[in-house]
Amino acid sequence: MNEDLSRKRLGRGLAALIGEMDKPAVPEKPAAPADGRVPIEFVSPNPRNPRRHFGEAELADLAQSIREHGLVQPVVVRPAAQAGHYEIIAGERRWRAAQRAGVNEIPVIVRDVNDRTALELAIIENVQRSDLNAIEEAMGYQQLIDDHNYTQADLGQVIGKSRSHVANTLRLLKLPDVVRDMLVNGELSAGHARALITAADPAGLAKRIVEEGLSVRQAEALAQLPADALLEKQPSRPVEKDPDTIALEKLLTDVVGMKISIAHKEKGGELRISYRSLEQLDDLCRRLKSEHI
């Protein structure tokens, strides 16, 4: 009796096993990356990232830090069209520096979001870290308006800024290209640029601001004058700096990694260092301290 029962159980077990073998194999979903790390070559930048400029000195310093301490802060990514690959939402600067450091894998935080949310997150992270220059910030806002029908009030709520801040930032896109380039390069501040929006000759006034080292208040006052008055008040000076000064500015810019401008005067002169973010300023302070200056 017990022998018959055992045979029946064995038969059912074999039938079940054969049945499982006959079923077509169901492909398993790829497992999530272990401990949030993926091969760096499986990660690609987001073509819609509002940040376009990455300073060489800044990347070099971060790459050296990654070599010594590793990449501490994960890169925020989302799944790409190709299985197992990812597109960066926030952290492209860290990804670029990790490549320079020769890192094979990077820590990631995976967020499954659409284009609209990905752009929101990219702008929020960069604005909070002050990584965007004013023109990049304005272009990011404009992209959300054009592609996803945002209003300025919506943008202010999502980004955590006032509607007036959003409106004033967007107005910078009305400036001539030469002025926008000066803002991107750090020659002008966002405050200077906003004053230039209503100026009769924004490009001419921008040049004067840089050459004379004018404050934002001085720029605002001059912006109210007609173009002819600006030309009359502008002191005569050489149109171009001498080759030695230009060469020295370039040398110092390459060494420091920030825009250096030298203005000679009758007695002495001025050396201006333009930085685009508080992170750059902190880095400069650390480097000066290490030299015991």
Short mmCIF file of C-alpha atoms in Angstrom, two decimals:
data_model
loop_
_atom_site.label_atom_id
_atom_site.label_comp_id
_atom_site.label_asym_id
_atom_site.label_seq_id
_atom_site.Cartn_x
_atom_site.Cartn_y
_atom_site.Cartn_z
CA MET A 1 0.00 0.00 0.00
CA ASN A 2 2.73 2.38 0.95
CA GLU A 3 4.67 1.36 -2.16
CA ASP A 4 1.71 2.22 -4.43
CA LEU A 5 1.31 5.61 -2.72
CA SER A 6 4.98 6.38 -3.21
CA ARG A 7 4.76 5.51 -6.90
CA LYS A 8 1.74 7.78 -7.34
CA ARG A 9 3.57 10.65 -5.65
CA LEU A 10 6.66 10.02 -7.77
CA GLY A 11 4.49 9.96 -10.89
CA ARG A 12 2.90 13.26 -10.02
CA GLY A 13 6.33 14.73 -9.31
CA LEU A 14 7.71 13.56 -12.67
CA ALA A 15 4.62 14.84 -14.47
CA ALA A 16 5.01 18.21 -12.82
CA LEU A 17 8.71 18.30 -13.70
CA ILE A 18 8.07 17.32 -17.32
CA GLY A 19 5.29 19.88 -17.53
CA GLU A 20 7.66 22.61 -16.34
CA MET A 21 10.26 21.49 -18.88
CA ASP A 22 7.70 21.68 -21.70
CA LYS A 23 6.80 25.30 -20.87
CA PRO A 24 8.69 27.94 -22.83
CA ALA A 25 11.23 29.76 -20.74
CA VAL A 26 10.12 33.21 -19.59
CA PRO A 27 12.98 35.71 -19.78
CA GLU A 28 13.67 37.30 -16.45
CA LYS A 29 13.87 41.02 -16.11
CA PRO A 30 17.43 42.20 -15.66
CA ALA A 31 18.22 42.68 -12.02
CA ALA A 32 18.64 46.17 -10.70
CA PRO A 33 22.28 47.22 -10.43
CA ALA A 34 23.85 45.84 -7.27
CA ASP A 35 24.25 48.50 -4.56
CA GLY A 36 23.32 51.17 -7.12
CA ARG A 37 26.50 50.93 -9.23
CA VAL A 38 26.65 50.60 -13.02
CA PRO A 39 29.48 50.55 -15.59
CA ILE A 40 30.30 54.13 -16.50
CA GLU A 41 30.10 53.34 -20.22
CA PHE A 42 26.42 52.39 -19.76
CA VAL A 43 25.63 55.98 -18.71
CA SER A 44 25.22 58.79 -21.26
CA PRO A 45 24.53 62.52 -20.89
CA ASN A 46 21.10 64.04 -21.37
CA PRO A 47 21.03 66.18 -24.56
CA ARG A 48 18.44 68.40 -22.87
CA ASN A 49 20.64 69.18 -19.88
CA PRO A 50 20.43 72.96 -19.33
CA ARG A 51 24.07 73.08 -18.26
CA ARG A 52 26.36 73.48 -21.26
CA HIS A 53 29.63 74.79 -19.82
CA PHE A 54 32.02 72.73 -17.69
CA GLY A 55 35.22 74.48 -16.59
CA GLU A 56 38.43 72.59 -17.32
CA ALA A 57 40.06 73.47 -13.99
CA GLU A 58 36.89 72.51 -12.11
CA LEU A 59 36.72 69.11 -13.85
CA ALA A 60 40.42 68.48 -13.24
CA ASP A 61 40.10 69.21 -9.52
CA LEU A 62 37.04 67.01 -9.16
CA ALA A 63 38.72 64.17 -11.10
CA GLN A 64 41.68 64.31 -8.71
CA SER A 65 39.31 64.20 -5.73
CA ILE A 66 37.55 61.17 -7.22
CA ARG A 67 40.89 59.39 -7.70
CA GLU A 68 41.67 59.90 -4.02
CA HIS A 69 38.27 59.45 -2.39
CA GLY A 70 35.97 57.96 -5.02
CA LEU A 71 32.71 59.39 -6.30
CA VAL A 72 30.83 60.13 -3.07
CA GLN A 73 27.60 61.62 -4.46
CA PRO A 74 25.61 59.36 -6.82
CA VAL A 75 24.56 60.46 -10.30
CA VAL A 76 20.78 60.66 -10.81
CA VAL A 77 19.78 58.73 -13.95
CA ARG A 78 16.76 57.29 -15.72
CA PRO A 79 16.48 54.14 -17.87
CA ALA A 80 17.49 54.70 -21.50
CA ALA A 81 15.96 53.08 -24.58
CA GLN A 82 18.69 50.41 -24.66
CA ALA A 83 18.24 47.83 -21.91
CA GLY A 84 20.70 48.19 -19.06
CA HIS A 85 21.74 51.70 -20.13
CA TYR A 86 20.91 54.99 -18.44
CA GLU A 87 20.58 58.68 -19.25
CA ILE A 88 21.79 61.31 -16.80
CA ILE A 89 19.19 63.51 -15.13
CA ALA A 90 21.56 65.31 -12.75
CA GLY A 91 25.28 64.93 -12.16
CA GLU A 92 26.87 65.20 -15.61
CA ARG A 93 29.83 67.11 -14.15
CA ARG A 94 30.52 64.22 -11.73
CA TRP A 95 30.18 61.72 -14.60
CA ARG A 96 32.64 63.67 -16.78
CA ALA A 97 35.14 63.94 -13.93
CA ALA A 98 34.79 60.22 -13.13
CA GLN A 99 35.66 59.42 -16.74
CA ARG A 100 38.80 61.52 -16.43
CA ALA A 101 39.67 59.74 -13.20
CA GLY A 102 39.50 56.37 -14.97
CA VAL A 103 36.58 55.07 -12.91
CA ASN A 104 34.93 51.89 -14.24
CA GLU A 105 31.69 52.01 -12.23
CA ILE A 106 29.75 54.88 -10.69
CA PRO A 107 27.00 54.99 -8.04
CA VAL A 108 23.59 55.93 -9.43
CA ILE A 109 20.09 56.69 -8.24
CA VAL A 110 17.58 55.46 -10.84
CA ARG A 111 14.42 57.51 -11.39
CA ASP A 112 11.88 56.34 -13.98
CA VAL A 113 10.58 59.75 -15.13
CA ASN A 114 9.45 61.39 -18.38
CA ASP A 115 11.22 64.16 -20.31
CA ARG A 116 9.35 66.93 -18.49
CA THR A 117 10.22 65.71 -14.99
CA ALA A 118 13.80 64.92 -16.01
CA LEU A 119 14.29 68.52 -17.18
CA GLU A 120 12.67 69.85 -14.01
CA LEU A 121 15.01 67.80 -11.83
CA ALA A 122 18.05 68.84 -13.85
CA ILE A 123 17.21 72.54 -13.51
CA ILE A 124 16.37 72.24 -9.81
CA GLU A 125 19.63 70.47 -8.97
CA ASN A 126 21.76 72.91 -10.96
CA VAL A 127 19.99 76.01 -9.65
CA GLN A 128 20.27 74.83 -6.04
CA ARG A 129 24.00 74.16 -6.52
CA SER A 130 24.48 77.45 -8.45
CA ASP A 131 26.01 75.42 -11.29
CA LEU A 132 24.09 77.20 -14.05
CA ASN A 133 25.07 80.59 -15.35
CA ALA A 134 22.15 82.97 -15.83
CA ILE A 135 21.85 82.28 -19.57
CA GLU A 136 21.78 78.49 -19.07
CA GLU A 137 19.12 78.97 -16.39
CA ALA A 138 17.06 81.15 -18.72
CA MET A 139 17.36 78.66 -21.58
CA GLY A 140 16.23 75.84 -19.29
CA TYR A 141 13.17 77.84 -18.25
CA GLN A 142 12.38 78.66 -21.88
CA GLN A 143 12.65 74.99 -22.85
CA LEU A 144 10.09 74.02 -20.20
CA ILE A 145 7.78 76.76 -21.49
CA ASP A 146 8.19 75.78 -25.15
CA ASP A 147 8.10 71.99 -24.77
CA HIS A 148 5.72 71.52 -21.85
CA ASN A 149 3.50 74.64 -21.80
CA TYR A 150 4.65 75.92 -18.42
CA THR A 151 3.63 79.36 -17.24
CA GLN A 152 6.09 81.57 -15.38
CA ALA A 153 4.07 81.03 -12.19
CA ASP A 154 4.28 77.24 -12.67
CA LEU A 155 8.03 77.46 -13.13
CA GLY A 156 8.47 79.53 -9.99
CA GLN A 157 6.56 76.97 -7.96
CA VAL A 158 8.45 73.97 -9.38
CA ILE A 159 11.93 75.53 -9.20
CA GLY A 160 11.38 77.20 -5.85
CA LYS A 161 11.88 80.74 -7.17
CA SER A 162 9.56 83.74 -7.33
CA ARG A 163 7.67 84.47 -10.54
CA SER A 164 9.53 87.77 -10.83
CA HIS A 165 12.88 85.92 -10.67
CA VAL A 166 11.75 83.64 -13.49
CA ALA A 167 10.50 86.59 -15.56
CA ASN A 168 13.71 88.62 -15.06
CA THR A 169 15.86 85.60 -15.90
CA LEU A 170 13.93 84.94 -19.12
CA ARG A 171 14.41 88.57 -20.17
CA LEU A 172 18.16 87.93 -20.41
CA LEU A 173 17.51 85.95 -23.59
CA LYS A 174 16.61 89.24 -25.31
CA LEU A 175 20.20 90.49 -24.97
CA PRO A 176 22.53 90.47 -28.00
CA ASP A 177 24.70 87.38 -28.41
CA VAL A 178 27.89 89.27 -27.58
CA VAL A 179 26.45 90.35 -24.22
CA ARG A 180 25.16 86.85 -23.48
CA ASP A 181 28.64 85.48 -24.18
CA MET A 182 30.16 87.96 -21.71
CA LEU A 183 27.67 86.78 -19.10
CA VAL A 184 28.46 83.11 -19.76
CA ASN A 185 32.21 83.81 -19.54
CA GLY A 186 31.80 85.53 -16.19
CA GLU A 187 32.77 89.00 -17.42
CA LEU A 188 29.33 90.31 -16.46
CA SER A 189 27.15 89.41 -13.50
CA ALA A 190 23.45 88.63 -13.82
CA GLY A 191 22.72 91.97 -12.14
CA HIS A 192 24.72 93.83 -14.78
CA ALA A 193 22.99 91.89 -17.53
CA ARG A 194 19.51 92.71 -16.21
CA ALA A 195 20.44 96.40 -16.24
CA LEU A 196 21.46 96.11 -19.89
CA ILE A 197 18.05 94.84 -21.04
CA THR A 198 16.60 98.36 -21.20
CA ALA A 199 19.81 100.06 -22.40
CA ALA A 200 19.84 101.82 -25.78
CA ASP A 201 23.15 100.14 -26.66
CA PRO A 202 23.51 96.96 -24.56
CA ALA A 203 26.71 95.78 -26.28
CA GLY A 204 28.44 99.16 -25.94
CA LEU A 205 27.44 99.56 -22.31
CA ALA A 206 28.51 95.99 -21.54
CA LYS A 207 31.97 96.72 -22.90
CA ARG A 208 32.18 99.86 -20.79
CA ILE A 209 31.11 97.98 -17.65
CA VAL A 210 33.91 95.47 -18.11
CA GLU A 211 36.59 98.01 -19.00
CA GLU A 212 35.78 100.41 -16.16
CA GLY A 213 34.71 97.85 -13.57
CA LEU A 214 31.33 99.54 -13.06
CA SER A 215 29.00 98.43 -10.30
CA VAL A 216 25.45 97.25 -10.95
CA ARG A 217 24.05 100.57 -9.69
CA GLN A 218 26.33 102.52 -12.03
CA ALA A 219 25.25 100.27 -14.91
CA GLU A 220 21.57 100.82 -14.05
CA ALA A 221 22.07 104.59 -14.09
CA LEU A 222 23.89 104.52 -17.43
CA ALA A 223 21.25 102.23 -18.92
CA GLN A 224 18.73 105.08 -18.61
CA LEU A 225 20.82 107.35 -20.87
CA PRO A 226 20.46 107.53 -24.68
CA ALA A 227 23.19 105.91 -26.77
CA ASP A 228 24.67 109.30 -27.77
CA ALA A 229 25.12 110.30 -24.14
CA LEU A 230 26.94 107.08 -23.42
CA LEU A 231 29.40 107.75 -26.21
CA GLU A 232 30.05 111.29 -24.93
CA LYS A 233 30.66 110.16 -21.36
CA GLN A 234 32.89 107.24 -22.26
CA PRO A 235 36.55 108.23 -21.75
CA SER A 236 38.94 107.76 -24.62
CA ARG A 237 41.10 104.67 -24.22
CA PRO A 238 42.92 102.20 -26.42
CA VAL A 239 40.51 99.92 -28.21
CA GLU A 240 42.72 96.89 -27.59
CA LYS A 241 45.03 95.93 -24.75
CA ASP A 242 48.71 95.52 -25.49
CA PRO A 243 49.87 91.99 -26.44
CA ASP A 244 51.82 91.51 -23.19
CA THR A 245 48.74 92.21 -21.07
CA ILE A 246 46.59 89.90 -23.19
CA ALA A 247 49.20 87.14 -22.90
CA LEU A 248 49.41 87.59 -19.13
CA GLU A 249 45.61 87.48 -18.80
CA LYS A 250 45.51 84.22 -20.76
CA LEU A 251 48.32 82.70 -18.67
CA LEU A 252 46.63 83.58 -15.39
CA THR A 253 43.25 82.39 -16.68
CA ASP A 254 44.75 79.00 -17.58
CA VAL A 255 46.49 78.68 -14.20
CA VAL A 256 43.55 79.76 -12.04
CA GLY A 257 40.80 78.25 -14.22
CA MET A 258 38.72 81.44 -13.98
CA LYS A 259 38.43 84.54 -16.16
CA ILE A 260 41.22 87.00 -15.30
CA SER A 261 41.11 90.64 -16.45
CA ILE A 262 43.92 93.17 -15.97
CA ALA A 263 43.32 96.92 -16.19
CA HIS A 264 46.35 99.23 -16.10
CA LYS A 265 45.92 102.74 -14.71
CA GLU A 266 48.20 105.73 -14.24
CA LYS A 267 49.25 104.42 -10.84
CA GLY A 268 48.95 100.69 -10.35
CA GLY A 269 45.94 98.90 -11.77
CA GLU A 270 43.32 96.23 -11.12
CA LEU A 271 43.27 92.45 -11.45
CA ARG A 272 39.74 91.01 -11.58
CA ILE A 273 38.91 87.34 -11.03
CA SER A 274 35.45 86.34 -12.27
CA TYR A 275 33.83 83.20 -10.86
CA ARG A 276 30.57 81.55 -11.97
CA SER A 277 29.57 79.76 -8.77
CA LEU A 278 30.20 79.68 -5.03
CA GLU A 279 31.87 76.32 -5.59
CA GLN A 280 34.50 77.98 -7.78
CA LEU A 281 35.02 80.70 -5.15
CA ASP A 282 35.45 78.09 -2.40
CA ASP A 283 37.95 76.23 -4.57
CA LEU A 284 39.96 79.42 -5.13
CA CYS A 285 40.00 80.17 -1.39
CA ARG A 286 41.24 76.65 -0.63
CA ARG A 287 44.01 76.97 -3.20
CA LEU A 288 45.10 80.36 -1.89
CA LYS A 289 45.12 79.02 1.65
CA SER A 290 47.22 76.03 0.66
CA GLU A 291 49.81 78.47 -0.77
CA HIS A 292 49.82 80.38 2.56
CA ILE A 293 48.87 83.61 0.87
#
